[in-house]
Coordinates of C-alpha atoms in Angstrom, one line a residue:
M1 CA 123.0 34.5 6.1
A2 CA 120.7 33.2 8.7
M3 CA 119.0 30.0 8.6
K4 CA 115.2 29.8 8.5
V5 CA 113.5 27.1 10.9
K6 CA 111.0 25.4 10.0
P7 CA 107.5 24.9 12.0
G8 CA 108.3 20.9 12.6
G9 CA 112.0 21.5 13.5
K10 CA 111.3 23.9 16.0
V11 CA 108.5 21.9 17.7
L12 CA 111.4 19.4 17.6
G13 CA 114.0 21.6 19.4
I14 CA 111.4 23.3 22.2
L15 CA 111.3 19.4 23.0
I16 CA 114.5 18.4 23.3
L17 CA 115.0 22.2 25.4
L18 CA 111.9 21.0 27.7
G19 CA 113.3 16.8 27.7
G20 CA 116.8 18.5 28.9
L21 CA 115.5 20.3 31.7
Y22 CA 112.9 17.2 32.5
A23 CA 116.0 15.0 32.5
G24 CA 118.4 18.1 35.1
K25 CA 115.0 17.9 37.9
V26 CA 114.8 14.3 38.1
F27 CA 118.6 13.5 37.6
W28 CA 120.1 16.2 39.4
W29 CA 117.5 18.7 41.1
D30 CA 115.5 16.5 43.1
K31 CA 118.3 14.4 44.2
R32 CA 120.2 17.5 45.5
P33 CA 120.2 17.0 49.7
Q34 CA 117.1 20.4 51.0
E35 CA 117.1 22.0 54.0
A36 CA 114.4 19.8 56.2
K37 CA 112.3 21.7 58.7
A38 CA 113.5 19.9 62.7
A39 CA 111.4 18.2 64.5
T40 CA 110.5 19.9 67.1
E41 CA 112.0 19.1 70.5
I42 CA 108.5 20.4 72.4
G43 CA 109.2 19.8 76.1
K44 CA 107.6 19.2 79.1
V45 CA 103.9 20.5 78.8
N46 CA 102.8 22.0 81.8
L47 CA 98.4 22.7 81.8
P48 CA 95.7 22.9 84.6
D49 CA 93.3 21.1 85.0
A50 CA 89.8 21.7 86.0
P51 CA 87.4 20.4 88.4
E52 CA 84.0 20.2 87.4
A53 CA 81.3 21.0 89.4
S54 CA 79.2 19.0 90.4
L55 CA 75.0 20.3 92.0
S56 CA 74.5 17.3 94.6
G57 CA 70.8 18.0 93.6
N58 CA 71.2 21.6 94.3
A59 CA 69.6 22.1 90.7
A60 CA 66.3 22.9 90.9
K61 CA 64.5 20.6 87.4
L62 CA 63.0 23.5 85.1
E63 CA 59.9 22.4 82.7
L64 CA 61.8 20.7 79.0
P65 CA 61.2 23.4 76.4
S66 CA 58.7 23.0 73.7
T67 CA 59.7 22.2 70.3
E68 CA 58.0 25.3 68.8
V69 CA 59.9 28.3 67.4
S70 CA 59.9 30.9 69.5
G71 CA 60.1 34.3 67.1
N72 CA 60.4 36.6 70.0
G73 CA 61.6 39.6 68.4
G74 CA 64.8 39.3 70.1
T75 CA 68.0 39.8 68.6
R76 CA 69.2 37.3 66.3
I77 CA 72.3 35.3 65.9
Q78 CA 73.7 32.8 64.2
W79 CA 76.1 30.4 66.4
K80 CA 78.0 27.9 64.1
I81 CA 78.7 25.2 65.4
M82 CA 81.2 22.0 64.7
A83 CA 79.7 18.6 65.8
W84 CA 80.8 18.6 68.8
N85 CA 79.1 16.8 72.0
S86 CA 81.1 19.5 74.6
Q87 CA 77.8 21.5 73.4
F88 CA 75.2 20.2 75.2
A89 CA 74.4 22.8 77.7
L90 CA 73.8 24.9 74.1
M91 CA 71.4 22.6 72.1
Y92 CA 69.3 22.1 75.8
A93 CA 69.4 25.7 76.6
N94 CA 68.5 27.0 72.8
G95 CA 65.4 24.0 72.5
G96 CA 66.1 23.1 69.3
P97 CA 67.9 24.4 65.7
K98 CA 66.2 27.7 66.0
T99 CA 65.1 29.1 69.7
T100 CA 62.3 27.3 71.1
K101 CA 59.3 28.5 73.2
N102 CA 59.7 28.2 76.8
S103 CA 63.1 27.6 76.2
L104 CA 66.4 29.2 78.0
I105 CA 67.0 31.1 75.6
D106 CA 63.9 32.8 75.1
K107 CA 63.8 33.4 78.1
A108 CA 66.7 35.6 77.7
K109 CA 64.7 37.5 74.8
L110 CA 67.3 36.0 72.2
E111 CA 66.9 34.2 68.9
V112 CA 70.3 31.2 68.2
D113 CA 70.4 29.9 64.9
V114 CA 72.5 27.0 65.2
I115 CA 74.0 25.7 61.8
R116 CA 76.9 22.9 62.4
Q117 CA 79.4 23.9 60.7
D118 CA 83.1 21.4 60.4
D119 CA 85.2 23.9 58.1
C120 CA 87.5 26.8 60.6
N121 CA 88.0 28.6 57.4
K122 CA 84.6 28.7 56.6
S123 CA 84.0 30.1 60.4
I124 CA 86.6 33.2 59.4
A125 CA 85.3 33.7 56.3
D126 CA 81.6 34.0 58.2
M127 CA 82.5 36.5 61.4
V128 CA 85.3 38.5 58.9
K129 CA 81.7 38.9 57.0
F130 CA 80.0 39.6 59.4
A131 CA 82.3 42.8 60.9
Q132 CA 81.6 43.9 57.6
D133 CA 77.9 43.7 57.2
Y134 CA 78.0 45.1 60.9
K135 CA 79.9 47.5 60.7
S136 CA 77.8 49.8 58.3
D137 CA 74.4 48.2 59.4
P138 CA 74.5 47.6 63.1
N139 CA 70.9 45.4 62.5
T140 CA 72.8 43.1 61.1
P141 CA 72.8 39.8 63.1
G142 CA 75.4 38.9 65.4
V143 CA 77.4 35.5 64.8
F144 CA 79.6 33.2 67.0
A145 CA 81.4 30.7 66.7
S146 CA 82.9 28.1 68.8
F147 CA 86.3 25.9 68.9
M148 CA 88.8 24.1 70.5
G149 CA 90.1 26.3 73.2
D150 CA 94.1 25.0 73.0
G151 CA 93.5 25.6 69.4
M152 CA 91.8 29.3 69.6
P153 CA 96.0 30.6 68.8
M154 CA 96.1 29.8 65.3
F155 CA 92.4 31.0 65.0
F156 CA 93.0 34.1 66.6
A157 CA 95.8 34.4 64.8
A158 CA 94.7 33.8 61.2
L159 CA 90.9 36.4 62.0
A160 CA 92.6 39.3 63.5
K161 CA 94.5 39.2 60.6
E162 CA 91.8 39.5 58.4
L163 CA 89.9 41.8 60.4
E164 CA 92.8 44.7 61.5
P165 CA 91.3 46.9 58.6
L166 CA 87.9 47.7 59.9
G167 CA 89.6 49.2 63.3
P168 CA 90.6 47.4 66.7
E169 CA 87.1 48.0 67.6
Y170 CA 85.8 45.2 64.9
Q171 CA 88.4 42.4 66.3
P172 CA 87.0 38.9 68.3
I173 CA 87.1 38.4 71.9
A174 CA 86.2 34.8 73.2
F175 CA 83.7 35.6 76.1
Y176 CA 82.3 32.3 77.5
S177 CA 83.1 28.6 77.7
M178 CA 80.1 26.2 77.7
G179 CA 81.7 22.9 78.1
K180 CA 84.6 20.7 76.7
S181 CA 85.9 17.7 75.7
Y182 CA 86.3 14.6 78.7
G183 CA 87.9 12.0 76.7
E184 CA 86.8 12.2 73.8
D185 CA 89.4 14.2 72.3
K186 CA 91.8 11.4 72.1
L187 CA 95.7 10.4 70.3
M188 CA 95.3 6.7 69.2
G189 CA 97.8 4.2 68.5
P190 CA 99.3 0.6 68.3
A191 CA 99.4 -0.1 72.1
E192 CA 103.0 -0.7 72.5
W193 CA 103.1 3.2 72.3
K194 CA 101.6 2.8 75.6
L195 CA 103.6 -0.1 76.6
N196 CA 106.7 2.0 75.8
P197 CA 106.0 5.5 74.0
K198 CA 109.0 5.8 72.6
A199 CA 107.4 2.8 70.4
A200 CA 105.8 6.3 68.0
I201 CA 109.5 7.6 67.1
G202 CA 109.4 7.3 63.3
K203 CA 105.9 6.4 63.3
T204 CA 103.1 8.2 62.2
V205 CA 100.0 9.9 63.1
A206 CA 97.6 11.3 60.9
C207 CA 95.0 14.4 62.4
V208 CA 94.8 18.0 61.2
L209 CA 97.1 20.2 61.5
R210 CA 97.4 23.2 64.4
D211 CA 94.5 21.5 65.6
G212 CA 93.2 20.9 68.6
D213 CA 93.7 17.3 68.5
M214 CA 96.5 17.4 67.0
N215 CA 97.9 19.2 71.0
I216 CA 97.2 16.0 71.8
L217 CA 99.5 14.6 70.3
V218 CA 102.2 17.2 70.6
K219 CA 101.4 17.1 75.1
W220 CA 101.7 13.3 75.3
A221 CA 104.9 13.6 73.2
G222 CA 106.9 16.4 74.4
D223 CA 105.9 15.1 78.5
N224 CA 107.9 11.4 77.0
G225 CA 110.7 13.5 75.5
I226 CA 109.7 12.4 71.7
R227 CA 109.9 15.4 69.1
V228 CA 107.3 15.9 66.4
N229 CA 108.4 16.7 62.8
P230 CA 106.3 19.1 61.8
D231 CA 107.0 18.7 58.1
E232 CA 104.3 16.8 56.3
T233 CA 106.7 16.8 53.4
S234 CA 109.1 15.1 54.9
F235 CA 109.7 11.7 57.6
D236 CA 112.5 11.7 60.4
R237 CA 112.8 8.0 61.9
N238 CA 114.1 9.6 65.1
A239 CA 110.5 12.2 65.1
I240 CA 107.0 11.2 65.3
N241 CA 105.4 12.1 62.1
L242 CA 102.9 14.2 61.0
I243 CA 100.1 13.0 58.3
A244 CA 97.7 15.9 57.2
A245 CA 94.1 15.6 57.0
N246 CA 91.1 17.8 55.7
D247 CA 89.1 16.9 59.0
F248 CA 88.9 14.7 62.3
L249 CA 86.7 12.0 60.5
D250 CA 89.4 12.0 57.2
A251 CA 92.1 11.6 60.1
A252 CA 90.4 8.7 61.0
N253 CA 89.6 7.4 57.4
K254 CA 92.8 7.8 56.2
Y255 CA 93.4 5.0 59.0
I256 CA 90.7 3.2 58.2
A257 CA 91.7 2.8 54.4
G258 CA 95.1 2.1 54.5
Y259 CA 96.4 5.6 53.2
S260 CA 99.7 6.0 52.2
E261 CA 101.6 8.3 50.8
T262 CA 105.4 8.8 49.7
R263 CA 107.9 10.9 51.8
K264 CA 111.4 12.5 51.3
F265 CA 114.4 11.3 54.2
V266 CA 115.3 13.9 56.5
E267 CA 119.0 13.0 57.1
N268 CA 121.4 15.2 59.0
G269 CA 118.4 18.1 59.0
K270 CA 118.0 17.6 55.1
K271 CA 115.7 16.4 53.1
V272 CA 117.3 13.8 50.7
A273 CA 116.3 11.8 47.5
K274 CA 115.9 8.2 49.3
D275 CA 112.1 8.3 49.5
T276 CA 110.2 6.2 51.4
T277 CA 105.8 5.0 52.1
V278 CA 104.7 5.6 54.5
G279 CA 100.8 4.4 56.1
V280 CA 98.8 5.9 58.5
D281 CA 100.3 4.3 62.9
G282 CA 98.3 6.4 64.5
V283 CA 95.1 9.3 64.3
A284 CA 94.0 12.5 66.6
T285 CA 90.7 12.6 66.6
W286 CA 87.7 13.2 68.2
T287 CA 84.1 11.5 68.4
P288 CA 82.5 10.2 66.0
G289 CA 86.4 9.1 64.4
D290 CA 87.2 7.4 67.7
V291 CA 83.8 5.1 67.2
N292 CA 84.3 4.9 63.4
I293 CA 87.7 3.6 64.0
A294 CA 86.8 0.8 66.4
Q295 CA 83.9 -0.4 65.0
K296 CA 85.7 -0.7 61.0
K297 CA 88.9 -1.1 61.7
G298 CA 89.7 -1.4 65.1
G299 CA 93.5 -1.6 66.1
L300 CA 95.0 1.2 67.9
I301 CA 93.7 2.2 71.6
N302 CA 93.8 5.3 73.1
I303 CA 96.9 6.7 73.8
A304 CA 96.4 10.1 75.9
T305 CA 93.1 11.4 75.7
T306 CA 91.1 15.3 77.5
R307 CA 90.2 12.9 79.9
E308 CA 93.8 12.9 81.8
Y309 CA 94.2 16.5 79.7
A310 CA 91.3 17.9 81.4
A311 CA 92.0 21.2 81.0
Q312 CA 93.1 21.0 78.0
M313 CA 89.8 21.7 75.4
P314 CA 87.4 23.9 77.0
N315 CA 84.6 24.8 73.8
I316 CA 85.2 28.9 74.0
T317 CA 83.2 31.3 72.6
I318 CA 84.2 34.1 70.0
T319 CA 81.6 36.5 68.5
I320 CA 83.8 40.2 67.5
K321 CA 84.1 42.8 69.9
K322 CA 81.8 45.7 68.7
F323 CA 79.1 43.5 68.8
A324 CA 79.4 42.0 72.3
N325 CA 79.9 45.6 73.5
D326 CA 77.0 47.2 71.9
H327 CA 74.9 44.1 73.3
R328 CA 76.1 43.6 77.0
T329 CA 73.1 42.7 78.4
D330 CA 72.5 40.2 76.1
I331 CA 75.5 38.6 76.3
E332 CA 75.0 38.3 79.9
N333 CA 71.8 36.7 79.8
L334 CA 73.1 34.1 77.2
I335 CA 76.1 33.4 79.9
M336 CA 73.0 33.0 82.8
A337 CA 70.9 30.8 80.1
L338 CA 73.5 28.4 79.6
A339 CA 74.6 27.5 83.1
Q340 CA 71.2 26.9 83.7
A341 CA 70.6 24.2 80.6
G342 CA 74.6 23.3 82.2
D343 CA 73.6 22.5 85.5
Q344 CA 70.0 20.8 84.4
V345 CA 72.4 18.8 82.1
R346 CA 74.3 17.8 84.6
S347 CA 71.9 17.0 87.2
F348 CA 68.7 15.8 85.4
N349 CA 68.8 12.6 82.6
D350 CA 65.7 13.7 80.6
A351 CA 67.4 17.1 80.0
K352 CA 71.0 15.6 78.8
A353 CA 68.6 13.8 76.5
F354 CA 67.1 16.7 75.2
A355 CA 70.4 18.0 74.6
A356 CA 70.8 14.8 72.3
D357 CA 68.1 15.0 70.7
V358 CA 68.3 18.7 69.5
S359 CA 71.6 17.5 68.5
A360 CA 70.8 15.3 66.0
K361 CA 68.6 17.9 64.4
V362 CA 71.0 20.7 64.4
Y363 CA 74.4 18.0 63.3
N364 CA 71.8 16.2 60.4
E365 CA 73.6 12.5 61.5
Q366 CA 72.8 10.0 63.8
D367 CA 69.5 10.3 66.2
G368 CA 69.6 11.2 69.9
A369 CA 70.5 8.2 71.3
Y370 CA 73.9 7.6 69.2
W371 CA 74.9 11.5 70.7
L372 CA 73.8 10.2 74.0
K373 CA 75.9 7.5 74.1
Y374 CA 78.9 9.4 72.9
Y375 CA 78.4 12.4 75.1
N376 CA 78.3 10.2 78.2
G377 CA 81.1 8.2 77.0
V378 CA 81.0 4.2 77.2
E379 CA 83.4 1.1 76.8
E380 CA 82.9 -0.7 73.4
T381 CA 84.9 -3.7 71.9
D382 CA 86.7 -2.7 68.6
A383 CA 86.4 -4.6 65.4
Q384 CA 89.4 -6.5 66.8
G385 CA 87.9 -7.5 69.9
T386 CA 90.2 -4.6 71.6
K387 CA 88.3 -2.4 74.7
L388 CA 88.7 1.7 74.6
H389 CA 86.8 4.6 75.8
L390 CA 85.1 6.7 73.4
G391 CA 83.5 9.3 73.4
G392 CA 83.4 11.8 76.4
S393 CA 82.1 15.2 76.6
M394 CA 81.2 17.5 79.7
A395 CA 78.3 21.1 79.7
Y396 CA 79.6 23.6 82.2
N397 CA 77.4 25.2 84.3
L398 CA 78.7 28.6 86.1
A399 CA 81.4 27.2 88.5
D400 CA 83.2 25.1 85.7
A401 CA 82.9 28.9 83.2
A402 CA 84.5 30.7 86.4
N403 CA 87.3 27.8 87.2
M404 CA 88.3 27.6 83.7
F405 CA 88.9 31.5 83.1
G406 CA 90.6 32.3 87.1
L407 CA 86.7 33.6 88.7
G408 CA 86.4 31.1 90.7
D409 CA 87.9 29.9 94.7
D410 CA 91.7 29.6 93.4
K411 CA 91.8 32.1 91.5
L412 CA 94.0 30.5 88.8
D413 CA 93.5 31.0 85.2
R414 CA 93.2 27.6 83.4
Y415 CA 92.0 28.7 80.5
K416 CA 95.4 31.7 80.2
I417 CA 97.6 29.0 80.8
V418 CA 96.4 26.4 77.9
Y419 CA 95.9 29.8 75.2
G420 CA 100.0 30.3 76.1
T421 CA 101.1 27.2 75.8
F422 CA 99.6 26.3 73.2
G423 CA 100.4 29.3 71.2
D424 CA 104.0 29.2 71.7
I425 CA 104.4 25.8 70.7
L426 CA 102.6 26.7 67.6
V427 CA 105.0 29.5 66.9
K428 CA 107.8 27.1 68.2
M429 CA 106.2 24.3 65.4
Y430 CA 105.7 27.1 62.3
P431 CA 107.7 30.2 62.8
E432 CA 106.8 30.8 59.0
L433 CA 103.3 30.2 59.3
V434 CA 102.8 31.9 62.9
P435 CA 105.5 33.7 63.8
A436 CA 103.2 35.3 66.1
Y437 CA 99.4 34.7 68.1
P438 CA 97.4 37.8 69.7
V439 CA 98.0 38.5 73.5
Y440 CA 95.4 36.6 75.7
N441 CA 94.3 39.7 77.2
K442 CA 93.7 41.3 73.8
V443 CA 90.8 38.3 72.5
V444 CA 89.6 37.1 75.6
D445 CA 86.7 39.6 78.0
K446 CA 85.5 37.7 80.9
S447 CA 84.1 40.8 82.1
F448 CA 80.4 39.7 80.7
L449 CA 81.4 36.5 83.2
A450 CA 82.9 38.0 85.7
S451 CA 79.4 40.5 86.1
V452 CA 77.1 37.2 85.9
V453 CA 79.4 35.8 88.6
S454 CA 79.5 39.0 90.7
N455 CA 75.6 39.6 90.3
H456 CA 74.2 35.8 90.0
P457 CA 75.9 34.2 93.0
E458 CA 72.8 32.1 93.3
L459 CA 73.7 30.3 90.2
L460 CA 76.7 29.4 91.4
T461 CA 75.7 26.3 92.8
G462 CA 78.3 23.7 92.2
A463 CA 81.0 22.0 94.1
A464 CA 84.3 20.5 92.1
I465 CA 83.8 16.9 91.8
K466 CA 86.3 15.1 94.1
V467 CA 87.9 12.2 92.4
E468 CA 89.7 8.4 94.1
Y469 CA 93.0 8.5 93.5
A470 CA 95.0 4.7 93.7
E471 CA 97.1 4.7 96.5
A472 CA 99.8 3.9 94.2
I473 CA 100.4 4.5 90.4
T474 CA 100.6 1.3 88.3
K475 CA 100.6 2.2 84.7
E476 CA 102.5 4.9 83.6
V477 CA 101.5 7.8 80.9
S478 CA 104.1 9.7 80.9
S479 CA 107.4 10.3 83.0
K480 CA 110.4 12.5 82.9
S481 CA 113.3 13.8 84.5
V482 CA 113.6 17.4 86.1
Q483 CA 116.5 18.5 87.7
V484 CA 115.4 20.3 91.7
Q485 CA 118.8 22.2 93.0
F486 CA 119.0 21.1 97.0
E487 CA 121.4 22.8 99.6
T488 CA 123.7 20.1 99.9
G489 CA 123.6 17.2 101.4
S490 CA 120.0 18.1 102.9
A491 CA 116.7 17.8 101.1
V492 CA 115.5 21.9 101.4
I493 CA 115.0 23.4 98.4
R494 CA 116.7 25.9 96.4
P495 CA 115.1 29.0 95.5
E496 CA 116.2 29.2 91.7
S497 CA 114.2 25.2 91.3
Y498 CA 111.0 26.8 92.6
A499 CA 110.3 27.6 88.6
V500 CA 110.8 24.5 88.0
L501 CA 108.3 23.0 90.7
D502 CA 105.5 25.6 89.4
D503 CA 106.1 23.9 86.0
I504 CA 105.1 20.7 87.7
L505 CA 102.4 22.2 89.7
K506 CA 100.8 23.3 86.2
S507 CA 101.1 19.5 84.3
A508 CA 99.9 17.8 87.4
V509 CA 96.9 20.7 87.5
V510 CA 95.8 19.6 83.9
A511 CA 96.0 15.9 84.0
E512 CA 92.7 15.9 87.3
G513 CA 92.5 12.4 86.7
L514 CA 96.3 11.2 86.9
K515 CA 97.8 10.4 90.3
L516 CA 101.5 12.4 90.1
G517 CA 104.5 10.4 91.4
V518 CA 107.8 12.2 92.5
Y519 CA 110.3 10.5 93.4
G520 CA 113.8 10.8 94.2
H521 CA 117.7 9.6 92.9
T522 CA 120.7 10.6 93.9
D523 CA 124.2 9.2 93.2
N524 CA 126.3 6.8 94.8
V525 CA 128.6 8.5 96.5
G526 CA 128.6 8.2 100.1
N527 CA 126.6 5.1 101.5
D528 CA 122.9 3.4 100.5
E529 CA 121.5 3.8 103.6
A530 CA 122.3 7.5 103.6
N531 CA 121.4 8.0 100.0
L532 CA 117.9 5.8 100.2
K533 CA 117.2 8.2 103.6
L534 CA 118.2 12.1 101.2
S535 CA 116.6 10.8 98.7
N536 CA 113.5 10.1 100.6
E537 CA 113.6 13.1 102.2
R538 CA 113.9 15.3 98.7
A539 CA 111.2 14.0 97.3
A540 CA 108.8 14.0 100.6
S541 CA 109.8 18.0 100.2
V542 CA 108.8 18.9 96.8
V543 CA 105.6 17.1 97.2
A544 CA 105.4 19.3 100.8
Y545 CA 105.7 22.4 98.2
L546 CA 103.5 21.5 95.7
Q547 CA 101.1 20.5 99.2
G548 CA 101.4 24.1 99.9
K549 CA 100.6 25.1 96.3
G550 CA 96.8 23.3 96.6
L551 CA 97.4 20.0 95.3
A552 CA 95.4 17.5 97.7
A553 CA 97.8 14.9 99.3
N554 CA 95.7 11.9 97.7
R555 CA 96.3 12.7 94.8
L556 CA 100.5 12.8 95.7
E557 CA 103.0 9.7 96.1
S558 CA 107.0 10.1 97.3
K559 CA 109.9 7.9 97.2
G560 CA 113.2 7.5 97.7
F561 CA 115.4 5.1 95.7
G562 CA 118.5 6.5 97.0
A563 CA 121.4 5.4 94.0
S564 CA 119.5 1.6 93.1
K565 CA 118.4 2.8 90.0
P566 CA 120.7 5.1 87.1
E567 CA 119.8 7.2 84.8
T568 CA 123.6 7.2 83.1
T569 CA 126.9 6.2 84.0
N570 CA 127.7 7.5 88.1
A571 CA 131.5 6.9 86.2
T572 CA 131.5 10.7 85.3
A573 CA 131.3 14.0 87.3
E574 CA 128.3 14.6 84.8
G575 CA 127.0 11.4 85.2
R576 CA 126.4 11.9 88.4
A577 CA 124.5 15.1 88.5
K578 CA 122.7 13.4 85.7
N579 CA 121.9 10.4 88.8
R580 CA 121.0 13.0 91.2
R581 CA 117.4 13.6 90.0
V582 CA 113.6 14.0 90.5
Q583 CA 111.4 11.3 88.3
I584 CA 107.7 12.6 88.2
V585 CA 105.6 10.5 86.7
L586 CA 101.6 10.8 86.5
G587 CA 100.0 8.0 86.0
N588 CA 97.0 5.4 87.7

């Protein structure tokens, strides 16, 4: 005969069962070794430079726009942007949050509402809704969005997937760049990281994951041979670890507030039961995040910025392909307006101040003087008495935009290199999340810009700024040894090493503000005098190759050290092979 259990007994039994399950979880399941995502060996990140166009007084001064809203009845556009100083050209061209009378965009017969939108996910949702509405009603106002160029592979991957059901005509495209970060986006960390990059191993950096600012960390780490742990839930003593932030201001605030969290240790590629508490050692952010860190806490310096990585972070504007093709004349007129606005901002202080005032209105934060100050970039003393450079952005004119997309004199598509480089890193670090990203030629449409460049050569008034380089490198930003194959006993470069040298070229081009050092080393076989001579000749051969590819002579220095600076032992064939190397240094 079955025994009937009273309700109280049932409850007690359930509690005992749950207690047993919980105890098993805590004392066995949670303590078992778990597979951990391996820290990523990024490798050297090679990017082009982006020489700025300087008008040198060629621009004709225009009358400042009025503050009265235009209402010209032209094509309507909602333009979603983050709070970022690289958009000064748009601010000037539009005249206000809404297009004003006598502004360049008013003259282009467009009505643009510039709207602050810091949330990338919201911008994706806005773009998807626009595409859906536009497919059913072609009179729907256009929606544009502008983002960090190096972060676009992730953005395009997410957006393209959401838009797939609407068909290929409703995929996103990038069509222009109005400016770039020129110092304000940065990796900030303790001063010891600058002196010794390896000091960052086993430390943490707060940043928005898979975002443009994180890419600065990734590039700097890769250039210095440091691995990055992509898993924000674990701690790897042998890599830089990431602390996830909601946005660029939250990244800074986590450092300021002394944020900490508990992580599982990674040992032999597995998460283990042993916990550790980590704080925030460094931050990847941009203005006003860097300003907040300096003013509210201090203690961090600039480790690497977009002033050195000059092509990494152009401001890329996108919309839906169907809208752009339906409004080709509008898009081209808009490009002309933005290009002229870039000329004005670059040439005249009152135009720049005007753009700053509009920025304050659009962002609804601070005043024009604040945004102007940090557009220009300034050196300030932080809360702990350390001087550091804050801010720094650049408005593009037509020559700058042409250079970025490979339509300049050198025909080098800088943005294609940036897009592919960081897209590949994204897939390498997060293969489960982003197994692939859209092909460059499918999401970047240069035809609008190409048409303006071809039909309006009068707007191509800029010339490349010449950077003054030091006679010799005294401060290193990055250093890495590469194996360049030469003919035996000679300085003749073997063809199989051309790809290595081309990678060095790209890396040098991105770091336009830095001098490139090429240092030759040999093993200890032979006499010292012959080794020194050979190392000098080999370094000079590499420099000659790079000059032949377009690098200016004053950017390059070469030295030979013979066998005086071995990287490892010369007692073995393997060691001697490693010591026969070319060291590539970027510095000033």
